[in-house]
Coordinates of C-alpha atoms and ligand atoms in Angstrom, one line a residue:
M26 CA 111.0 97.8 99.4
V27 CA 109.4 96.2 102.5
R28 CA 111.0 93.0 103.4
K29 CA 109.4 90.0 105.3
I30 CA 110.4 89.9 108.8
V31 CA 111.8 86.5 109.9
K32 CA 110.4 85.2 113.0
Y33 CA 111.7 83.2 116.0
G34 CA 112.7 79.8 115.0
E35 CA 114.9 80.9 111.9
T36 CA 118.4 80.0 112.2
V37 CA 119.5 83.3 110.9
L38 CA 118.0 85.1 114.2
E39 CA 120.4 82.9 116.4
T40 CA 123.5 83.0 114.4
A41 CA 126.2 85.8 114.9
A42 CA 126.1 88.1 111.8
E43 CA 129.1 89.0 109.6
P44 CA 130.9 92.3 109.8
I45 CA 130.2 94.6 106.7
T46 CA 133.3 95.5 105.0
E47 CA 132.2 97.6 101.9
F48 CA 130.7 101.0 102.2
S49 CA 129.0 103.5 100.1
T50 CA 127.8 100.7 97.6
P51 CA 124.6 100.8 96.1
E52 CA 123.7 97.3 97.6
L53 CA 124.4 98.7 101.1
H54 CA 122.4 101.9 100.5
A55 CA 119.5 99.8 99.1
L56 CA 119.7 97.4 102.0
I57 CA 119.5 100.4 104.5
A58 CA 116.6 101.9 102.7
D59 CA 114.7 98.6 102.7
M60 CA 115.4 98.3 106.4
W61 CA 114.0 101.6 107.2
E62 CA 111.0 100.9 105.2
T63 CA 110.3 97.4 106.8
M64 CA 110.8 98.9 110.4
Y65 CA 108.3 101.9 109.9
S66 CA 105.9 99.5 108.1
A67 CA 106.0 97.2 111.0
K68 CA 106.0 100.0 113.6
G69 CA 109.0 99.3 115.3
V70 CA 111.6 101.3 116.8
G71 CA 114.5 99.0 115.6
L72 CA 115.5 96.5 113.1
A73 CA 118.6 94.2 112.7
A74 CA 119.7 92.8 109.3
P75 CA 119.2 89.1 110.5
Q76 CA 115.5 90.2 111.2
I77 CA 115.0 90.2 107.4
G78 CA 117.3 87.2 106.8
V79 CA 120.4 89.2 105.9
S80 CA 123.3 88.0 108.3
K81 CA 125.2 91.2 108.5
R82 CA 126.0 93.6 111.3
L83 CA 123.9 96.4 110.4
T84 CA 121.0 97.9 112.5
V85 CA 118.5 100.8 112.0
I86 CA 117.0 102.6 115.2
D87 CA 114.6 105.5 115.6
V88 CA 113.2 105.5 119.1
S89 CA 110.9 108.6 117.8
A90 CA 109.1 106.2 115.5
G91 CA 109.5 108.3 112.5
E92 CA 108.6 111.6 114.4
R93 CA 112.1 113.1 114.4
E94 CA 114.4 112.9 111.4
D95 CA 117.3 113.6 113.6
E96 CA 116.7 110.6 115.7
K97 CA 117.5 108.1 112.7
I98 CA 120.6 106.0 113.6
V99 CA 122.3 103.5 111.4
L100 CA 124.9 101.4 113.2
I101 CA 127.2 99.2 111.0
N102 CA 129.4 96.8 113.1
P103 CA 128.6 98.2 116.3
E104 CA 130.4 97.7 119.4
I105 CA 129.2 98.9 123.0
V106 CA 132.1 100.3 124.5
F107 CA 130.7 101.6 127.9
E108 CA 128.0 100.6 129.8
E109 CA 126.6 102.1 133.2
G110 CA 123.7 101.4 135.7
S111 CA 120.6 99.4 135.2
Q112 CA 117.1 99.9 133.9
T113 CA 114.2 97.3 133.5
G114 CA 111.4 97.8 131.1
E115 CA 108.9 95.9 128.9
E116 CA 110.5 94.8 125.7
G117 CA 109.3 93.2 122.5
C118 CA 110.7 92.1 119.2
L119 CA 109.4 92.1 115.5
S120 CA 110.6 88.8 115.1
I121 CA 108.7 87.6 118.4
P122 CA 105.4 89.3 117.7
G123 CA 102.8 89.2 120.5
F124 CA 105.1 88.6 123.4
R125 CA 106.3 91.4 125.7
E126 CA 108.4 91.1 128.9
P127 CA 110.2 93.0 131.3
V128 CA 114.1 92.9 130.5
T129 CA 116.9 94.5 132.7
R130 CA 119.7 96.1 130.7
S131 CA 122.4 98.7 131.2
A132 CA 120.8 102.3 131.8
K133 CA 123.4 104.1 129.8
V134 CA 125.7 102.9 126.9
R135 CA 128.0 104.4 124.5
V136 CA 128.4 102.7 121.1
R137 CA 130.9 103.0 118.6
A138 CA 129.8 101.9 114.9
K139 CA 130.3 103.1 111.2
D140 CA 127.8 104.7 109.0
A141 CA 126.8 103.7 105.5
H142 CA 129.8 105.5 104.3
G143 CA 132.4 103.7 106.5
E144 CA 132.8 106.8 108.6
A145 CA 133.3 106.3 112.5
V146 CA 130.3 107.2 114.6
E147 CA 129.9 107.2 118.2
Y148 CA 126.6 107.9 120.5
D149 CA 126.0 108.2 124.0
A150 CA 122.5 106.6 124.7
E151 CA 120.4 106.4 127.6
E152 CA 116.7 105.2 128.7
L153 CA 114.7 103.9 125.4
L154 CA 117.7 104.6 123.1
A155 CA 120.2 102.5 125.2
R156 CA 117.6 99.8 125.4
A157 CA 117.3 99.6 121.8
V158 CA 120.9 99.7 121.0
Q159 CA 121.5 96.9 123.4
H160 CA 118.7 95.0 122.0
E161 CA 119.7 95.5 118.2
A162 CA 123.3 94.8 119.0
D163 CA 122.3 91.3 120.6
H164 CA 120.6 90.6 117.4
L165 CA 123.9 90.9 115.5
N166 CA 125.4 88.4 118.0
G167 CA 122.4 85.9 117.6
I168 CA 120.9 86.9 120.9
L169 CA 117.1 87.6 121.5
F170 CA 115.3 89.3 124.3
I171 CA 114.1 86.1 125.4
N172 CA 117.5 84.9 126.2
H173 CA 117.5 87.6 129.0
L174 CA 114.4 86.0 130.6
S175 CA 114.4 83.3 133.3
T176 CA 114.4 79.7 131.8
L177 CA 110.9 79.1 133.0
K178 CA 109.6 82.2 131.3
R179 CA 111.6 81.5 128.1
D180 CA 110.3 77.9 128.2
M181 CA 106.7 79.0 128.4
I182 CA 107.0 81.5 125.5
R183 CA 108.6 78.8 123.3
R184 CA 105.9 76.4 124.1
K185 CA 103.2 79.1 123.0
I186 CA 105.4 79.7 119.6
R187 CA 105.5 76.0 119.0
K188 CA 101.4 75.7 119.3
L189 CA 101.3 78.7 117.1
Q190 CA 103.7 77.1 114.5
K191 CA 101.7 73.7 114.7
A192 CA 98.6 76.0 113.9
G193 CA 100.1 77.5 110.9
E194 CA 99.9 80.9 112.8
W195 CA 103.6 81.8 112.9
E196 CA 104.6 82.5 109.4
Ligands
ZN5 ZN1 114.3 92.4 118.2

């Protein structure tokens, strides 16, 4: 089921999410299925549970955007255990539609997490995947990409969003 993606301004997006403690449950499998469906329908390459209003440490990533099945990654309770280098690239967010800005992040990361069955998984990521892992892991800590911008830029985006909210164009 495609869920509604919550937009910037909702508290859940700026709240640290709770760890998942029960694995292999029908509820968890259904939640993950909904997240894939919602992400693909929004043409995103990553989605974190808080973005559908669920404050749990769960994210799905597919930087191939549905092209390659083996690039689908589910990260539950992820932890970035190693980072190296730096990369700067344009970033956007399904919860902040219409805004894209360059963000500097680590070039390479290693992430440890659990899969849907509670099995430990580990991925070494670079380039776009490393960016997506960092962006999605941030979501689980209530951090958005605009938090990585200068105060000036962030305030400008916030002002534009407030205007859209007032006009009823930010639902
Ligand atoms: Zn995002």
